[in-house]
Coordinates of C-alpha atoms and ligand atoms in Angstrom, one line a residue:
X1 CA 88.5 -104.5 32.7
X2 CA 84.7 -104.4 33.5
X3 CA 83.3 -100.9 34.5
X4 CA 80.1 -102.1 35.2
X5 CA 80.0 -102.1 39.4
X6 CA 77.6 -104.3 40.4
X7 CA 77.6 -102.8 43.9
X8 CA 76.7 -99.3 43.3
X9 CA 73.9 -101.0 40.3
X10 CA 71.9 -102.8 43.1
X11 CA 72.2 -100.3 45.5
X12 CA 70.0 -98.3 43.5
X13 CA 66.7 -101.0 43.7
X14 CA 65.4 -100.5 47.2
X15 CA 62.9 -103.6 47.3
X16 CA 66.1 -106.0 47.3
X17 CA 67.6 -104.8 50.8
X18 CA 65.4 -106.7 52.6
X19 CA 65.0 -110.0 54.3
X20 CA 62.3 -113.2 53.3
X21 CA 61.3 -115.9 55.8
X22 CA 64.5 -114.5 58.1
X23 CA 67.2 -114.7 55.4
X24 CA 68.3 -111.7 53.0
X25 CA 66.1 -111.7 49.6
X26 CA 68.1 -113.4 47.3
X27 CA 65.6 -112.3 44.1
X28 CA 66.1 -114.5 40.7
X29 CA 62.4 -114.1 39.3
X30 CA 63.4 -111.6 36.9
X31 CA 62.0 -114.0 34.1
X32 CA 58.3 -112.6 35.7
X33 CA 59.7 -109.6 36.5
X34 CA 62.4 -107.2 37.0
X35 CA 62.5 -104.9 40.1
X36 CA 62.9 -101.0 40.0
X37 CA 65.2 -98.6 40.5
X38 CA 64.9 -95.6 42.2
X39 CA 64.9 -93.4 39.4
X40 CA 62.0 -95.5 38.0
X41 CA 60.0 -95.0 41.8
X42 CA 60.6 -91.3 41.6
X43 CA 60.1 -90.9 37.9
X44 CA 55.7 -92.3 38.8
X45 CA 56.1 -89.9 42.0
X46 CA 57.4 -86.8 40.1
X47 CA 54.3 -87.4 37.3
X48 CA 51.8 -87.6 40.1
X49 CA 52.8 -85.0 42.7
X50 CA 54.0 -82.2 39.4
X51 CA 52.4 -82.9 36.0
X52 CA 49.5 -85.5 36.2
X53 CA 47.3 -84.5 33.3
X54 CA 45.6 -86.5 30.4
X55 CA 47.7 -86.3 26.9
X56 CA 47.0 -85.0 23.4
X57 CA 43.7 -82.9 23.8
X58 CA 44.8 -80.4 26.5
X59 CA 44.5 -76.5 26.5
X60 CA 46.5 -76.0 29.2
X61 CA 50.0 -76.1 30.7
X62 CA 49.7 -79.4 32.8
X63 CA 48.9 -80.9 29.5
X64 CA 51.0 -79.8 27.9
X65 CA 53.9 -80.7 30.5
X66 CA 52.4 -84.4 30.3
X67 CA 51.9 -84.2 26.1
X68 CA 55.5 -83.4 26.0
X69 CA 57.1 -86.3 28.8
X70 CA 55.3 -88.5 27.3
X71 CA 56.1 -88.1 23.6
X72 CA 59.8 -87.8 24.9
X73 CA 59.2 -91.3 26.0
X74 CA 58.0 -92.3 22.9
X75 CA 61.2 -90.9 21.6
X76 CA 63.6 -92.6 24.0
X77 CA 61.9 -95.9 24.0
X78 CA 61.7 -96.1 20.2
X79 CA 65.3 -95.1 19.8
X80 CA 66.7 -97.6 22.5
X81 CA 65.3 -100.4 20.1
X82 CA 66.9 -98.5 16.7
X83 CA 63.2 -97.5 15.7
X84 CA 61.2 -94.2 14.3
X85 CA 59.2 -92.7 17.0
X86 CA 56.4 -93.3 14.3
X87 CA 56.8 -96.9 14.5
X88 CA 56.4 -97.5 18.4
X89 CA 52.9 -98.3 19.4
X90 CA 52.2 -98.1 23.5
X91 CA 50.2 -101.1 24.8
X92 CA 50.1 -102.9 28.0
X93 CA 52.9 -104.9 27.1
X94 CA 53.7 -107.9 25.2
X95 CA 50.5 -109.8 25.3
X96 CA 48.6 -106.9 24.1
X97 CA 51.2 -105.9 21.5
X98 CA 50.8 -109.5 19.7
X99 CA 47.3 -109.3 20.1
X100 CA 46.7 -105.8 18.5
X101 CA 49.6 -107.1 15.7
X102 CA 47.0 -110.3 15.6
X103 CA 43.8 -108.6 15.0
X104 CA 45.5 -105.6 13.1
X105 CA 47.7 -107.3 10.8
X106 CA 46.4 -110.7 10.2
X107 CA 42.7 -109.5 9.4
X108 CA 43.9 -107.2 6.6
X109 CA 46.5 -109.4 5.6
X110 CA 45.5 -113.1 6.0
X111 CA 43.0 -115.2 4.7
X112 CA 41.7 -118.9 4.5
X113 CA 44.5 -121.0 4.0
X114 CA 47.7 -118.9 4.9
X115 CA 49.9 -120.0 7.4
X116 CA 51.4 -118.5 10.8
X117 CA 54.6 -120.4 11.5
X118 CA 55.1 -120.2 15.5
X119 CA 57.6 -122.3 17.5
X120 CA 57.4 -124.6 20.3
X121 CA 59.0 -122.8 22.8
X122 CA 56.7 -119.4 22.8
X123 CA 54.8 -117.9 25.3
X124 CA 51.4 -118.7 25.5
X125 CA 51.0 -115.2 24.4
X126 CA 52.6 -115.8 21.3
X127 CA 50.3 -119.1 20.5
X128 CA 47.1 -118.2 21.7
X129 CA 45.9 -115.2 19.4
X130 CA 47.2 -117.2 16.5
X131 CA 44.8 -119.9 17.7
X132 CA 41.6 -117.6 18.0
X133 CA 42.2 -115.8 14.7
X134 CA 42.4 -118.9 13.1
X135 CA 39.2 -120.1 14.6
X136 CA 37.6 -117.0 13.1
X137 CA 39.4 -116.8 9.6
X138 CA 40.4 -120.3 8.9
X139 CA 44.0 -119.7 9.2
X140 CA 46.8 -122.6 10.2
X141 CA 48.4 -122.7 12.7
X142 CA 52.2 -124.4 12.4
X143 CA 55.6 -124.7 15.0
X144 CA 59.1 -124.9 14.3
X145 CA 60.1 -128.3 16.6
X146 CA 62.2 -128.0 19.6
X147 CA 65.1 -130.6 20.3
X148 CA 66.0 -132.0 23.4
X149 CA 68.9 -129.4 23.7
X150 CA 66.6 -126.8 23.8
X151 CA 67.3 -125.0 20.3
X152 CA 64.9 -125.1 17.5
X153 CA 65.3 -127.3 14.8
X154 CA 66.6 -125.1 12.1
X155 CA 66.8 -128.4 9.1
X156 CA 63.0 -128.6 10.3
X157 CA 61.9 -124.3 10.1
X158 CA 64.0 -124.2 6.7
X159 CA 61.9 -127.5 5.6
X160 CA 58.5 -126.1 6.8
X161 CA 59.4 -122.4 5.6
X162 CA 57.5 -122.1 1.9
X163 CA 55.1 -119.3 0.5
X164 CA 51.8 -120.3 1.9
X165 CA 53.6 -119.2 5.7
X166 CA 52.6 -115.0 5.4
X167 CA 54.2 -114.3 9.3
X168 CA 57.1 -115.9 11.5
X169 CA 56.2 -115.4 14.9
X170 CA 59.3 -116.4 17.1
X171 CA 61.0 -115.6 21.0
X172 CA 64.1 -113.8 20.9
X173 CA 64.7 -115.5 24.0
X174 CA 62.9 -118.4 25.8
X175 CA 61.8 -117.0 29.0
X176 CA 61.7 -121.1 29.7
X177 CA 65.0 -122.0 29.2
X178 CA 67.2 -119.1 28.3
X179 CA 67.7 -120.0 24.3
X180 CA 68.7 -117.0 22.4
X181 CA 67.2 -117.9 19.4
X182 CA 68.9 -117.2 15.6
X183 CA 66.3 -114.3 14.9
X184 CA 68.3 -112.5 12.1
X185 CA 69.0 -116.2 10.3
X186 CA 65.1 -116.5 11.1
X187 CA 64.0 -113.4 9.6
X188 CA 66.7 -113.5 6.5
X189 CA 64.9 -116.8 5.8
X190 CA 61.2 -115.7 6.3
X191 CA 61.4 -112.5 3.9
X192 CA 63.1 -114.8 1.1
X193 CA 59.3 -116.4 0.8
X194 CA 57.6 -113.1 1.1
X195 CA 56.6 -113.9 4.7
X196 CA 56.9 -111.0 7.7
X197 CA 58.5 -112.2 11.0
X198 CA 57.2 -110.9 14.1
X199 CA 60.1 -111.2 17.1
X200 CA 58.5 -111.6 21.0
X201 CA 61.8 -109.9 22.9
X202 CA 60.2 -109.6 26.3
X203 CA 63.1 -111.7 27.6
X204 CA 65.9 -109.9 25.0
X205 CA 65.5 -105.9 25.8
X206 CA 66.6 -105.7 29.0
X207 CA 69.9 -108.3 28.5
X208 CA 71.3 -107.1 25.7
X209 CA 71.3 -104.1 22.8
X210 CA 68.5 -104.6 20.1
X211 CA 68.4 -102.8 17.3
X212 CA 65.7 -103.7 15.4
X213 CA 66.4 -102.1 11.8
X214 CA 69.6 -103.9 11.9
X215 CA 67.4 -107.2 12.5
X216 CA 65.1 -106.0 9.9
X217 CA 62.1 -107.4 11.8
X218 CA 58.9 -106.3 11.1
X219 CA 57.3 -106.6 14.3
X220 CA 59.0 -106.7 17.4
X221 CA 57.4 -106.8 20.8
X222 CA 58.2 -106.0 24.7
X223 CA 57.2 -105.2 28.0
X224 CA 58.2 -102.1 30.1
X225 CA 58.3 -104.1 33.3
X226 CA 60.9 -106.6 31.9
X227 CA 63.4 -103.9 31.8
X228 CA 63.2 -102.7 35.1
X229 CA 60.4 -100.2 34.5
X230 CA 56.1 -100.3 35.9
X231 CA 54.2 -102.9 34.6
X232 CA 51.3 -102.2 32.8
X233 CA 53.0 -100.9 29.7
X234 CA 55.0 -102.1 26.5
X235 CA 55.2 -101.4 23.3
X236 CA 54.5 -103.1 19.3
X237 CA 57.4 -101.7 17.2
X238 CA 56.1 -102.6 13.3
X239 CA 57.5 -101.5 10.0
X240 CA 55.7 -97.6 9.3
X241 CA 54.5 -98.8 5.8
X242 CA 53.6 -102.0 7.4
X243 CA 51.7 -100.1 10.3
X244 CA 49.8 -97.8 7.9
X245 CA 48.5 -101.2 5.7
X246 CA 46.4 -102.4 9.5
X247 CA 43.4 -101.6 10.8
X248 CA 42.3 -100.0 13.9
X249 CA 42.8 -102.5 17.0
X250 CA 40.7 -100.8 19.2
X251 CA 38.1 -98.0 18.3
X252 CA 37.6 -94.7 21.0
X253 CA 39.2 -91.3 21.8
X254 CA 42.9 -90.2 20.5
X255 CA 43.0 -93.1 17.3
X256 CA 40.3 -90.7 15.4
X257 CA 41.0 -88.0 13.3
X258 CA 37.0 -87.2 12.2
X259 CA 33.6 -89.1 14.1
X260 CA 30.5 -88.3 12.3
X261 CA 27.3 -90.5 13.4
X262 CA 27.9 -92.3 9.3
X263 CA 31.4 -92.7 9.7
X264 CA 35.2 -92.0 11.1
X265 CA 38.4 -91.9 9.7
X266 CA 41.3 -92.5 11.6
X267 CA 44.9 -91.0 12.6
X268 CA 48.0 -92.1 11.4
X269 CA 50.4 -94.8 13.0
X270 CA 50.9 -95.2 16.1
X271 CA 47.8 -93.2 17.3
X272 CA 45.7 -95.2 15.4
X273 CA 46.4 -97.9 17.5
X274 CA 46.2 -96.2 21.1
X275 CA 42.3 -95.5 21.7
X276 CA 41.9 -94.3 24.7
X277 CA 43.6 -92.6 27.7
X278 CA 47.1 -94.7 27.3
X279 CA 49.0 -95.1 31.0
X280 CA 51.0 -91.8 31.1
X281 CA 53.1 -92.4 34.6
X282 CA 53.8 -95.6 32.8
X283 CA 55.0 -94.7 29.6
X284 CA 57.1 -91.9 31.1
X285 CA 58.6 -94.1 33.7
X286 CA 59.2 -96.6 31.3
X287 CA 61.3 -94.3 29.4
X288 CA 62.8 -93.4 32.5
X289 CA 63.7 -96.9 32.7
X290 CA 65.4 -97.0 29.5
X291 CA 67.6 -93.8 30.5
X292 CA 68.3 -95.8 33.4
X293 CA 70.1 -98.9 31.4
X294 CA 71.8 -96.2 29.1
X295 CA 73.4 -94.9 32.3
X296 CA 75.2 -98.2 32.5
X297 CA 78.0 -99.6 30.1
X298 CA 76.1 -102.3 28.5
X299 CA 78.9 -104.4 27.0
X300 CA 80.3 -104.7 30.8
X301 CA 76.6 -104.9 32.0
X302 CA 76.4 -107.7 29.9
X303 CA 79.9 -109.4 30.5
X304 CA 78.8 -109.5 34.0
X305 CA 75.2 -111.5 33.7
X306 CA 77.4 -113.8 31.5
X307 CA 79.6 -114.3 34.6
X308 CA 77.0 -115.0 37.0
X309 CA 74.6 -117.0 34.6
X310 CA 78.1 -119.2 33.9
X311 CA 78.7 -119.6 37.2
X312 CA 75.1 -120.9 38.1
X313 CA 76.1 -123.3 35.2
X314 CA 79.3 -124.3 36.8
X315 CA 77.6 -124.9 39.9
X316 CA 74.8 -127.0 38.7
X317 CA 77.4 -129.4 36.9
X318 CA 78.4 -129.9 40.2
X319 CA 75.8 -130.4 42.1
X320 CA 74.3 -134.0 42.4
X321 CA 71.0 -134.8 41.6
X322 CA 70.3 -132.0 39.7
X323 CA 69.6 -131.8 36.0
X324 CA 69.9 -128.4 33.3
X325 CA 66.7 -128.1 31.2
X326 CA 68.1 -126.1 28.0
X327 CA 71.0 -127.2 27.3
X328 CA 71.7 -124.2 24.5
X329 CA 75.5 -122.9 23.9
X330 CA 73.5 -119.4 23.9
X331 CA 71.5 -118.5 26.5
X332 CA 70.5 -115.7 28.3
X333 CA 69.5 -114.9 32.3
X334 CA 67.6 -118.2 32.6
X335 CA 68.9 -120.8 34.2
X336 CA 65.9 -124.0 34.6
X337 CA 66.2 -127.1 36.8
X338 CA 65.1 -130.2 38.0
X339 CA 66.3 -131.9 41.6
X340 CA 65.5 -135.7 41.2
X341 CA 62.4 -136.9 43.0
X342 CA 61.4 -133.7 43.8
X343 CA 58.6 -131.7 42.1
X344 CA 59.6 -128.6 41.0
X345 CA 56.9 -126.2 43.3
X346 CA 57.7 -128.4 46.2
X347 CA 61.5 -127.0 45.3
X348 CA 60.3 -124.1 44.9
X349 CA 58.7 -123.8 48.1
X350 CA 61.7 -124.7 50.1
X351 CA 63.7 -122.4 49.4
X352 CA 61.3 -119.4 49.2
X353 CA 61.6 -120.7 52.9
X354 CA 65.0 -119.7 52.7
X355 CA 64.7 -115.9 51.1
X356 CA 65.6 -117.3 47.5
X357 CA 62.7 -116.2 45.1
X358 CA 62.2 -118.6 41.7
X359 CA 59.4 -119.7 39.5
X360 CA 58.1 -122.9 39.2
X361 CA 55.8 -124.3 36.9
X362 CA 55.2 -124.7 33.1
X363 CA 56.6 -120.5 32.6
X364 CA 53.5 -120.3 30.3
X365 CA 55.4 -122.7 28.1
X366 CA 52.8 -125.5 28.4
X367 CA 53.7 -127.2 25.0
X368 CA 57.3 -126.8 25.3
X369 CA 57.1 -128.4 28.7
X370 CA 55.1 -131.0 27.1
X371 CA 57.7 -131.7 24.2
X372 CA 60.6 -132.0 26.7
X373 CA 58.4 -134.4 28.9
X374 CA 58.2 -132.6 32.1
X375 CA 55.8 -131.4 34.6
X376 CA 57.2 -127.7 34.5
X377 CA 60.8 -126.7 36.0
X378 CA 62.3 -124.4 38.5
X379 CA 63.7 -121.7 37.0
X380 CA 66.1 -118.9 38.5
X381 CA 66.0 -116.2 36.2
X382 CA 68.8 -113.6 36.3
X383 CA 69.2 -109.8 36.1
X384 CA 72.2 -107.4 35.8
X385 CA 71.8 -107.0 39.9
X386 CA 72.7 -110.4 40.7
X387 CA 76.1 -111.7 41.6
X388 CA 77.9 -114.7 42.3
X389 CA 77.2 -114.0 45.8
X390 CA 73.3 -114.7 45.3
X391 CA 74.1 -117.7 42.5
X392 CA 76.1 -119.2 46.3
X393 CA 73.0 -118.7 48.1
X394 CA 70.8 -120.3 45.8
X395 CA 73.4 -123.6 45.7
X396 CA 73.7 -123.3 49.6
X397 CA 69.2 -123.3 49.9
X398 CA 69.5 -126.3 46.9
X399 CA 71.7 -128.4 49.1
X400 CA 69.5 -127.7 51.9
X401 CA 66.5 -128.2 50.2
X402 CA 68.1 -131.8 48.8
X403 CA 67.9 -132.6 52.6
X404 CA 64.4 -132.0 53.5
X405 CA 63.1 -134.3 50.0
Ligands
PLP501 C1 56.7 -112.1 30.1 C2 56.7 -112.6 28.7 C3 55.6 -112.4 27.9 C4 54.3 -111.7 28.4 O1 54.6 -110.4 28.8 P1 53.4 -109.6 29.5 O2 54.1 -108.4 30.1 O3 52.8 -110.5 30.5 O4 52.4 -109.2 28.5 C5 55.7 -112.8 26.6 N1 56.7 -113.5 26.1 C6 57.8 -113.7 26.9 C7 59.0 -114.3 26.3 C8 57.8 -113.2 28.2 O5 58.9 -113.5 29.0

């Protein structure tokens, strides 16, 4: 029996009791992003209104108040993912977190010639700073091939996979199309040639546990507000002996340990990688965030977004003129769609009309979309505060929209 209640979950995320173009919001744009709860809205309040102060250099006790909360985050967030509290570095979020991993890591640890293995279904964030480092240091640039199901094509990674690839960069799960990708088989793989495997999970943190030691990546990357907490914020988990091998990403107050006018040295991981004033409220409601999921039961949390994303699955098998895009046995929250003749914003459009918020478009996923042959997709993305009742909705605002093409 499930002990997760849905009911009492949503009732806790104020911005979805409201209506859209007359009809009650019926929100499945979690893929962008997740709302708040409460906790999370009183968490930034509390930090303004009680203990607003900058971190790490104070002499006083608002400092020190704000020092503490938001080491404590650092604490929570790390252990939610299985990590040390050494080994979580604060960034804006997941695009910042492969780019500081980017410029970090692959500086000190590629050169001319080395290989990044990527895969056709990541975020633009996880293809682009592979493309400008290797415009500056000659690097290649290679992806693991997509089938028509959606999956990657494991014959093809394993065929690929040799010594000259030095880091695996691959999405736990697609933000496109749902996949959960087979990151453990991935990484098993990857170390067996000496290569480090970097895992985007913006789309994995807030579904299910992660635990990244168990996974034994060495870089794994997400974004606070994925998981129901501010945006603004996320964090690049790496390896600590990996950490300490990089260089500085950024250079400025907090990362130093010594400036002279010849010369600084630097502070150890992950302050050496936080230059800067970091966003406080953000880190500290982020971790309030986390504290937030922990209150739930996550195996029945979990059970349920199965039901409803099943459901949505049911439903689109039954509904004519409409076509899956990811056809993956293992997916996760995402459910992308085509209506025949129809162009996915124009869907998109119509039933914003009707209170049901999606994304349309390419997701970021240009060359993915381009491998599958498509313009881009509609795409309801699911969160543990949907229910069957909004997965009715969005079938009732399809049929309707149907009508109007
Ligand atoms: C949202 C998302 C990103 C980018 O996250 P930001 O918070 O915009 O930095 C990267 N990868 C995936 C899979 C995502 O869903």
């Amino acid at each position: 029996m499930s002990s997760f209640e849905v009911e009492a979950f949503r009732a806790q995320f104020p911005i979805l009791n409201q209506s859209i173009n007359g009809s009650p919001l019926v929100y499945l744009d979690n893929g962008a992003t997740t709302q708040k709860p409460q906790a999370v809205i009183d968490c930034l309040d509390q930090y303004y209104q009680g203990f607003n102060s900058n971190v790490h250099r104070g002499a006083h006790e608002l400092a020190d108040r704000a020092t503490r909360a938001f080491e404590a985050a650092r604490d929570t967030v790390s252990a939610f993912i299985g990590a040390n509290n050494n080994e979580l570095i604060w960034t804006r979020g997941t695009t910042e977190a492969i780019n500081l991993i980017a410029h970090s890591w692959g500086r000190v640890h590629l050169s001319r010639g080395d290989k990044v293995m990527i895969t056709e279904m990541e975020h633009h964030s996880n293809i682009v700073p592979w493309q400008l480092l290797a415009q500056q240091i000659d690097i290649e640039v290679i992806a693991i091939p997509v089938t028509a199901q959606g999956e990657l094509d494991m014959a093809a990674f394993e065929q690929m996979l040799d010594e000259s690839v030095k880091l695996v960069c691959c999405v736990h799960v697609s933000n496109a199309l749902g996949t959960v990708n087979p990151v453990e088989h991935i990484i098993a793989k990857a170390h067996a040639v000496g290569a480090k495997v970097l895992i985007d999970g913006a789309q994995a943190v807030g579904h299910f546990p992660v635990d990244v030691k168990a996974l034994d990546a060495d870089f794994y990357v997400s974004s606070s507000h994925k998981i129901f907490g501010p945006t603004g914020v996320g964090f690049a988990y790496g390896k600590y002996d990996i950490l300490d091998s990089m260089m500085p990403y950024q250079g400025g107050g907090e990362m130093i340990e010594t400036v002279s006018l010849s010369g600084s040295t630097f502070q150890a991981p992950p302050l050496r990688f936080e230059a800067g004033t970091p966003d406080i409220s953000g880190v500290i409601a982020f971790a309030a965030a986390v504290s937030f999921i922990q209150q739930s039961d996550r195996e029945a949390m979990l059970a349920h977004e199965h039901d409803v994303l099943d459901y949505a699955h049911q439903c689109a098998a039954q509904t004519v003129g409409m076509t899956v895009i990811g056809q993956s046995s293992h997916k996760e929250g995402v459910m992308s769609f085509l209506l025949d003749g129809a162009h996915p914003h124009d869907v998109g459009t119509l039933l914003d009309r009707q209170g049901v918020a999606v994304r349309t478009g390419h997701h970021c996923c240009q060359p993915l979309m381009a491998k599958l042959g498509i313009p881009g997709t509609v795409r309801a993305s699911f969160s543990a505060y949907n229910t069957r009742d909004d997965v009715d909705r969005l079938f009732a605002a399809i049929e309707k929209t149907k009508a109007f093409l």
